[in-house]
mmCIF file with all atom_site columns, C-alpha atoms in Angstrom:
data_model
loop_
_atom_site.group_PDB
_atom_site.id
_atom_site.type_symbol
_atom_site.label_atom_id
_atom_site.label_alt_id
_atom_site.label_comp_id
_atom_site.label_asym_id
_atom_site.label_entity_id
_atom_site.label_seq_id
_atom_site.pdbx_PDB_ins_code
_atom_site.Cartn_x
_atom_site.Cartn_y
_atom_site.Cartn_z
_atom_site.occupancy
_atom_site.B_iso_or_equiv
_atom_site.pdbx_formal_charge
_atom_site.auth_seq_id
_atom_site.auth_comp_id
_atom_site.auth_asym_id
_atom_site.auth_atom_id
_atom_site.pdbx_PDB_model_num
ATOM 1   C CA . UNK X 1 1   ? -15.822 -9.232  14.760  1.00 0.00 ? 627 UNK X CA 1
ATOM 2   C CA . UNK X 1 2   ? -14.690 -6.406  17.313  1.00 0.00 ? 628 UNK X CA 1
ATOM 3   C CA . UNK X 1 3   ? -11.343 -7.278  16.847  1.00 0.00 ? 629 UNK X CA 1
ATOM 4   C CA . UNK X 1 4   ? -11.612 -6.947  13.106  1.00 0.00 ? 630 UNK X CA 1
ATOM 5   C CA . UNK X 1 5   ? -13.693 -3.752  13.249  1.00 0.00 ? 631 UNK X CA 1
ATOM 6   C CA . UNK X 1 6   ? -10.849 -2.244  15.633  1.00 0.00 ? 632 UNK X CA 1
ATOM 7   C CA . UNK X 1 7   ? -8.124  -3.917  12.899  1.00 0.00 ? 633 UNK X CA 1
ATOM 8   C CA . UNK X 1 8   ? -9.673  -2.004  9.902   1.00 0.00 ? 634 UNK X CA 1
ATOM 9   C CA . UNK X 1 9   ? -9.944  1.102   11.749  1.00 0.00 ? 635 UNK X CA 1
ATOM 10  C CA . UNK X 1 10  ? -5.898  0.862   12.905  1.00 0.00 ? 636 UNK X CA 1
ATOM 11  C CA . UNK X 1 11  ? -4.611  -0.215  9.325   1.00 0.00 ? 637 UNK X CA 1
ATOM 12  C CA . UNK X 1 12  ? -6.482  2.629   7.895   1.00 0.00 ? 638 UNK X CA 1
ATOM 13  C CA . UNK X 1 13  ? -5.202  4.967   10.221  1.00 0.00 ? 639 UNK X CA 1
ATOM 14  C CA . UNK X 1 14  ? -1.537  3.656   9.940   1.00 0.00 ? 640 UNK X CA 1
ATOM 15  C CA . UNK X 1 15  ? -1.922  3.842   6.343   1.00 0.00 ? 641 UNK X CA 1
ATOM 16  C CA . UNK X 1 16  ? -2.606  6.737   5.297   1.00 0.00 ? 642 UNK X CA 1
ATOM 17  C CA . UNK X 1 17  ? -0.103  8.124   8.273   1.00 0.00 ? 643 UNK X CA 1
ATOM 18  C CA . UNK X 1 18  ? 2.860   6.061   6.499   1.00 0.00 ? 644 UNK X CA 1
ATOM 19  C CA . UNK X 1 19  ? 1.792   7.061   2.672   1.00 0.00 ? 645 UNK X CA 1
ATOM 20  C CA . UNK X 1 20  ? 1.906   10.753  3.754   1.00 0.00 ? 646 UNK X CA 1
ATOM 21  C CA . UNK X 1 21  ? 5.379   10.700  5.316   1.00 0.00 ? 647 UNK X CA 1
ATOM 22  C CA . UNK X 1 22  ? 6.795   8.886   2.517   1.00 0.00 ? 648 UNK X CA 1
ATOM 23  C CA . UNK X 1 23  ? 5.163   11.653  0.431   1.00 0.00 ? 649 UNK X CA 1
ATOM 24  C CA . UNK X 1 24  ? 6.001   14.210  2.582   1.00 0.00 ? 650 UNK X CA 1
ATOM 25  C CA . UNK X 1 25  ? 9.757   12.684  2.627   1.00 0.00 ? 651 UNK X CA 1
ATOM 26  C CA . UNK X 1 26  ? 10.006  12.880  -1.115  1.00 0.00 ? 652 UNK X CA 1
ATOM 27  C CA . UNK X 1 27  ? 8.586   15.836  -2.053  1.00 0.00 ? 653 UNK X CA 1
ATOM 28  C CA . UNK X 1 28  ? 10.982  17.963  0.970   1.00 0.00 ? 654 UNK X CA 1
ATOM 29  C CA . UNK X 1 29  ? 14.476  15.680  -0.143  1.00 0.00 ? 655 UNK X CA 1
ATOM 30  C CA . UNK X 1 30  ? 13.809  15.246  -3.927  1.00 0.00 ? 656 UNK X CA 1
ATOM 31  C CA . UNK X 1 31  ? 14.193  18.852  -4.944  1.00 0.00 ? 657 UNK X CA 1
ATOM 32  C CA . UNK X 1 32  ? 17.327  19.621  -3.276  1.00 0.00 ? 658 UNK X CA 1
ATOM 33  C CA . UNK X 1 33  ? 18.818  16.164  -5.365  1.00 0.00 ? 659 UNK X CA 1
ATOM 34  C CA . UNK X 1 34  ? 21.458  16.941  -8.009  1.00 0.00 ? 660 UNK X CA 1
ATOM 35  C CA . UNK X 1 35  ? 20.408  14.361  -10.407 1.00 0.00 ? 661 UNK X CA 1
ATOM 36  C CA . UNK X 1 36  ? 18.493  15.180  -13.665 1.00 0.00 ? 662 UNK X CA 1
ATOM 37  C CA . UNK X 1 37  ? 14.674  15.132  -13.698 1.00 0.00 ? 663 UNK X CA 1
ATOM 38  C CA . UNK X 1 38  ? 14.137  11.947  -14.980 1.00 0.00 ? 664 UNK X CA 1
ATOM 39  C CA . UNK X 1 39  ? 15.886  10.195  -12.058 1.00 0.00 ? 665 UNK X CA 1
ATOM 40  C CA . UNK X 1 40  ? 13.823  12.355  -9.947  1.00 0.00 ? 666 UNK X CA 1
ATOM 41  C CA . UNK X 1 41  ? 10.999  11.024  -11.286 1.00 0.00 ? 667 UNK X CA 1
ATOM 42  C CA . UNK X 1 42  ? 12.339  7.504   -11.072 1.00 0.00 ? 668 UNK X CA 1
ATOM 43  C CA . UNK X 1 43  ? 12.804  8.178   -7.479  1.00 0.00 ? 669 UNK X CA 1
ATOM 44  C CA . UNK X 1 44  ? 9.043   9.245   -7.375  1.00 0.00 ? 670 UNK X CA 1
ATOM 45  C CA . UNK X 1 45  ? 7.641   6.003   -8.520  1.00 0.00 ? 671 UNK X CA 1
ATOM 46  C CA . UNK X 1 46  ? 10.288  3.708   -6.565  1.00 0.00 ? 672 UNK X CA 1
ATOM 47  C CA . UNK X 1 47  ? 9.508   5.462   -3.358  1.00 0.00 ? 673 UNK X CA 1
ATOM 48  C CA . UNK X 1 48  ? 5.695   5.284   -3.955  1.00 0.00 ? 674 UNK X CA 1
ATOM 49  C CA . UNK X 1 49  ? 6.439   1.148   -4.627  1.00 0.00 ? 675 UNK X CA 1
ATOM 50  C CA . UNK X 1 50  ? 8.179   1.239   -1.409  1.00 0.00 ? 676 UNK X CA 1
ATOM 51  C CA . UNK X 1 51  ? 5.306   2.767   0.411   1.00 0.00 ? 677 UNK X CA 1
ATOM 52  C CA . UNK X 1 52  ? 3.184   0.055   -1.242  1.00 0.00 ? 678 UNK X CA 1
ATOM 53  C CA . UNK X 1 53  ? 5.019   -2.467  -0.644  1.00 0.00 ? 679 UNK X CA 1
ATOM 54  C CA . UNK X 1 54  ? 5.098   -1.842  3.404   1.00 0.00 ? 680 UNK X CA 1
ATOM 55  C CA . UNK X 1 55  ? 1.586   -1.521  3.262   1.00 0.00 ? 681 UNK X CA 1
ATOM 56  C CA . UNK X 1 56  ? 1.006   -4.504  1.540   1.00 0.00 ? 682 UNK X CA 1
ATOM 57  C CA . UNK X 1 57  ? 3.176   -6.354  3.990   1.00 0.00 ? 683 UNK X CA 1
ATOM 58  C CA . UNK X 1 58  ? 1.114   -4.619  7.242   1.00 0.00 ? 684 UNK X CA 1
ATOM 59  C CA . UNK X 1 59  ? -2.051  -5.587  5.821   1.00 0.00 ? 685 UNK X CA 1
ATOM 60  C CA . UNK X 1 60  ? -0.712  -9.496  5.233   1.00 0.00 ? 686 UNK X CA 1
ATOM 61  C CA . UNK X 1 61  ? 0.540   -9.286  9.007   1.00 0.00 ? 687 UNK X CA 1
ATOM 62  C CA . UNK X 1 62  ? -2.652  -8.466  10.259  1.00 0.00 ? 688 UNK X CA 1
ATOM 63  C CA . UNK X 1 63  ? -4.501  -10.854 7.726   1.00 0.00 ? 689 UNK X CA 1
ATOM 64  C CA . UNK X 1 64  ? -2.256  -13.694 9.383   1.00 0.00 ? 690 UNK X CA 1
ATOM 65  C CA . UNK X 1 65  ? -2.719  -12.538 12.649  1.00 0.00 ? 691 UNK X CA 1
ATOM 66  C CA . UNK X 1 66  ? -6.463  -12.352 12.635  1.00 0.00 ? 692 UNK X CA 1
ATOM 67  C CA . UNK X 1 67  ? -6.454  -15.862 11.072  1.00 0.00 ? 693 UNK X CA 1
ATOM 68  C CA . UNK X 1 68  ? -3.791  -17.763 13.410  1.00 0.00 ? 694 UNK X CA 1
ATOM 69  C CA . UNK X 1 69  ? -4.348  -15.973 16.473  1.00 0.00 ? 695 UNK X CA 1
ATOM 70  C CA . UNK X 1 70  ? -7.584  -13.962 16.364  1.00 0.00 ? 696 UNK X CA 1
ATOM 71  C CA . UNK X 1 71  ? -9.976  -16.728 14.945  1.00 0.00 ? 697 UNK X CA 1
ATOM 72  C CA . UNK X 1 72  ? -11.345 -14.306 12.362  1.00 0.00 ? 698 UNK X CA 1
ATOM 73  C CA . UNK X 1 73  ? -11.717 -16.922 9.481   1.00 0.00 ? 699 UNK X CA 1
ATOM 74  C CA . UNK X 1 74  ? -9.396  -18.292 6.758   1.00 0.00 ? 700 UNK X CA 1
ATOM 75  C CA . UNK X 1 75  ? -8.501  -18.148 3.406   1.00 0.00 ? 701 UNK X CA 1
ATOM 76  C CA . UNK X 1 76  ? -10.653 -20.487 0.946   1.00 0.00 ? 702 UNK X CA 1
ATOM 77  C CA . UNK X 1 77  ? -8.660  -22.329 -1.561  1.00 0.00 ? 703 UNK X CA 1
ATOM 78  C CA . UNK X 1 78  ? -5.243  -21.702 0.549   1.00 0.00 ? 704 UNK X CA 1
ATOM 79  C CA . UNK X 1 79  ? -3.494  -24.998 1.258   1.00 0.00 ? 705 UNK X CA 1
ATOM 80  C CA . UNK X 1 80  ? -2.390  -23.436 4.369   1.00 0.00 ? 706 UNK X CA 1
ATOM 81  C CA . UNK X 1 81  ? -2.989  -20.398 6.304   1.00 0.00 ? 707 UNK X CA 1
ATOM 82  C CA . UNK X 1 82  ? 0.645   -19.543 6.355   1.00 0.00 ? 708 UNK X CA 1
ATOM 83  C CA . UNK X 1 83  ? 2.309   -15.488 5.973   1.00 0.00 ? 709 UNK X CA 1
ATOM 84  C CA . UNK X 1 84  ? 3.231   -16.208 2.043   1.00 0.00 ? 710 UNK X CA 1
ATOM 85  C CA . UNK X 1 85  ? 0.056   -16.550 1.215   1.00 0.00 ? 711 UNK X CA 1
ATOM 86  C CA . UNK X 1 86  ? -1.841  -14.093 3.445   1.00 0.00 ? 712 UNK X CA 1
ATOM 87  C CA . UNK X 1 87  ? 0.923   -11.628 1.587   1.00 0.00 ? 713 UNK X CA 1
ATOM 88  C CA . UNK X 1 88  ? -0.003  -12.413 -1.347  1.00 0.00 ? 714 UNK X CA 1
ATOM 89  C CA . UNK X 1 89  ? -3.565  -12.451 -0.380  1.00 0.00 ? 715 UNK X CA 1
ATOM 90  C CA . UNK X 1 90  ? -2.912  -8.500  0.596   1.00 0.00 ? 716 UNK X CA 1
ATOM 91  C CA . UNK X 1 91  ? -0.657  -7.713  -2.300  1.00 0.00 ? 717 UNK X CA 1
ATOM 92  C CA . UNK X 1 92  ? -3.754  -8.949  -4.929  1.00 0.00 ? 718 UNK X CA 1
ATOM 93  C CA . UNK X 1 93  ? -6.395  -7.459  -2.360  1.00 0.00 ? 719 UNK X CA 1
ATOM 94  C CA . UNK X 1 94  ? -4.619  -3.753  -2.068  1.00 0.00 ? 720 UNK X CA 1
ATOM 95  C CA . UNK X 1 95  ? -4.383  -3.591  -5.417  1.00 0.00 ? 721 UNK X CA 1
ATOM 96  C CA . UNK X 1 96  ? -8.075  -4.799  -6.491  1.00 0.00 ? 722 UNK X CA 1
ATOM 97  C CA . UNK X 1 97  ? -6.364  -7.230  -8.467  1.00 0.00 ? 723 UNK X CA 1
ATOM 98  C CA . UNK X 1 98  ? -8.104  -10.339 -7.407  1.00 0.00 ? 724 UNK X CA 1
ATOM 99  C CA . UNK X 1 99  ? -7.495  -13.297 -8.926  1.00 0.00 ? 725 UNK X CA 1
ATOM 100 C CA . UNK X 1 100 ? -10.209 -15.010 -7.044  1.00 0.00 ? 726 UNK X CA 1
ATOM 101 C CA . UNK X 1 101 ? -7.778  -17.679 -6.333  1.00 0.00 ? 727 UNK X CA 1
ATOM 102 C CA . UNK X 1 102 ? -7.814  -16.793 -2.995  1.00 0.00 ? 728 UNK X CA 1
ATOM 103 C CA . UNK X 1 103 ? -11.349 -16.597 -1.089  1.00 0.00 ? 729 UNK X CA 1
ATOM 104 C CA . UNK X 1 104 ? -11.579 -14.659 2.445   1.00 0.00 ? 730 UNK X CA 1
ATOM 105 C CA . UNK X 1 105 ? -14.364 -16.157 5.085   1.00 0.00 ? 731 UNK X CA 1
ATOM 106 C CA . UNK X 1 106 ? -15.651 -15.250 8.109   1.00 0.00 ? 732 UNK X CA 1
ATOM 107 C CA . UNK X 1 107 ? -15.179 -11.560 9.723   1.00 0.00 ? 733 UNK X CA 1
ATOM 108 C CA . UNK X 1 108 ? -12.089 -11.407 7.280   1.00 0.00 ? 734 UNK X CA 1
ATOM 109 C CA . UNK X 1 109 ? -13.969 -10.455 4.575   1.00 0.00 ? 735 UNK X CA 1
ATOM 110 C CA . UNK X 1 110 ? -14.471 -7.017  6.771   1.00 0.00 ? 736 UNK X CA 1
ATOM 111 C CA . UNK X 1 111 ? -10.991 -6.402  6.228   1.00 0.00 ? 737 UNK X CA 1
ATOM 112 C CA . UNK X 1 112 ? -10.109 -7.288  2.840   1.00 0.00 ? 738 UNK X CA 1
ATOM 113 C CA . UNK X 1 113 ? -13.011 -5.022  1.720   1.00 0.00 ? 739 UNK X CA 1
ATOM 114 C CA . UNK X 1 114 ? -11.353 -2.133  3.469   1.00 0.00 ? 740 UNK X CA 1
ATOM 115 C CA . UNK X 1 115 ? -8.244  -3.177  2.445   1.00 0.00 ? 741 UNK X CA 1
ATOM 116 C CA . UNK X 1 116 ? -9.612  -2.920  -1.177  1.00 0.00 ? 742 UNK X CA 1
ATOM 117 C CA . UNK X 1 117 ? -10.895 0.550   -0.567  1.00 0.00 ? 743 UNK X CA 1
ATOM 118 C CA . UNK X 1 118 ? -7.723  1.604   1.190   1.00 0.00 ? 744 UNK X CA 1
ATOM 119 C CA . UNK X 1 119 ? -5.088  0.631   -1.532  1.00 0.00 ? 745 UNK X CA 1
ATOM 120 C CA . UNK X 1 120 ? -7.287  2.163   -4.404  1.00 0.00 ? 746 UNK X CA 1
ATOM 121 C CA . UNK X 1 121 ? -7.141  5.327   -2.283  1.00 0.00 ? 747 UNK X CA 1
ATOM 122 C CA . UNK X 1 122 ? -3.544  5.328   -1.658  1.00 0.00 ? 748 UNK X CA 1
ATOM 123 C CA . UNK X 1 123 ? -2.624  3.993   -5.266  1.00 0.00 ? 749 UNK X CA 1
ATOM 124 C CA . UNK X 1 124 ? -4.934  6.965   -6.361  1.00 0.00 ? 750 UNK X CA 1
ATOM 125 C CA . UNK X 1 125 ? -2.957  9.600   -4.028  1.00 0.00 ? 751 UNK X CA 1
ATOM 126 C CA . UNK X 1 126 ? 0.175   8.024   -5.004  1.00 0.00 ? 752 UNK X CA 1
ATOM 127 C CA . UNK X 1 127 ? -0.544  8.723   -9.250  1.00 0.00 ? 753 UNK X CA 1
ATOM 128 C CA . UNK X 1 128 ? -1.680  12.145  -8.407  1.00 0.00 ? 754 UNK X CA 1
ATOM 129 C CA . UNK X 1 129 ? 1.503   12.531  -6.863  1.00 0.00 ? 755 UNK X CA 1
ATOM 130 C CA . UNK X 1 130 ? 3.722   11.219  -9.680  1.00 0.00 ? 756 UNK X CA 1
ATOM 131 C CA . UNK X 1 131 ? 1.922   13.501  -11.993 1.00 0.00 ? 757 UNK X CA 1
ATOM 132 C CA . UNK X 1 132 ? 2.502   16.392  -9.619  1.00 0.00 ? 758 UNK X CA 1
ATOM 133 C CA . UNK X 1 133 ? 6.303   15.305  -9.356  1.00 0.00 ? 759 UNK X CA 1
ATOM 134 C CA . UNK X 1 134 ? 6.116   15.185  -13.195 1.00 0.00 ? 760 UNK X CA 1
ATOM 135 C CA . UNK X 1 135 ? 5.278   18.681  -13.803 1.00 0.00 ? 761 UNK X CA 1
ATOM 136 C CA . UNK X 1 136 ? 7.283   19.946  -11.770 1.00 0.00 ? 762 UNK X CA 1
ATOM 137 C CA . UNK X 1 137 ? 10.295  18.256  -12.612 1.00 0.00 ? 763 UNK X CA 1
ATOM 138 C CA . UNK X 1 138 ? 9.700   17.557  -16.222 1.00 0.00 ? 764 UNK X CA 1
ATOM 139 C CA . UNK X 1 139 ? 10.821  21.668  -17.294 1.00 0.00 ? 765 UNK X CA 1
ATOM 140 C CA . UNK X 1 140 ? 13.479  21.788  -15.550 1.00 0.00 ? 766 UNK X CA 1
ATOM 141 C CA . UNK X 1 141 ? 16.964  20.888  -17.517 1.00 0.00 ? 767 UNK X CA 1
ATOM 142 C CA . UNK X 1 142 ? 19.149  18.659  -16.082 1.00 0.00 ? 768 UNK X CA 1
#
């Protein structure tokens, strides 16, 4: 459970650290970009994906790790434990999605709840952003 605890606390952390510089990267290099505003804005939600994407994929590393090599528990209804499916796992976690297809047990429940938490967060920081980048790219002519 310790190792799980100590796993939450890291993939928060990391997180949040990666979402802001991808942020951080867009909003300093998109503004200086001679494209029109609506490929700006493209560029918006494509680099928030990315960010998502990466932080889907850190959360289904850990999620495998814990299960293969930590003994944390397993996911219920999984014919394997194998990466594919912890990604996926992470990908419907992150999002809230959850199909229910996919059960965590033992001390991995910890971290999908966290996970849960964590993506709405960084989902939510990542619309306020778009909206953000909408306004003030959407007056300016192209």
């Amino acid at each position: 459970m310790t190792a799980v605890l100590l796993t939450c606390a890291l993939l928060v952390v990391l997180t949040t650290v990666l979402h802001y510089e991808a942020l951080v990267l867009m909003s300093s290099a998109l503004p200086s970009l001679r494209v029109a505003p609506r490929a700006k804005l493209l560029l918006v939600i494509l680099g928030a994906f990315v960010a998502h994407a990466v932080e889907i994929g850190i959360y289904g590393l850990a999620t495998y790790s814990l299960m293969r090599w930590g003994r944390a528990g397993m996911l219920g209804g999984a014919g394997s434990s194998s990466l594919d499916v912890a990604l996926y796992f992470s990908a419907e976690t992150f999002s809230s999605l959850g199909y229910g297809d996919l059960v965590p047990r033992g001390p991995l429940r910890l971290l999908s709840g966290v996970e849960a938490l964590n993506g709405l967060l960084l989902i939510g920081w990542s619309a306020s952003f778009a909206y953000v980048s909408m306004e003030r790219f959407w007056q300016r002519k192209p």
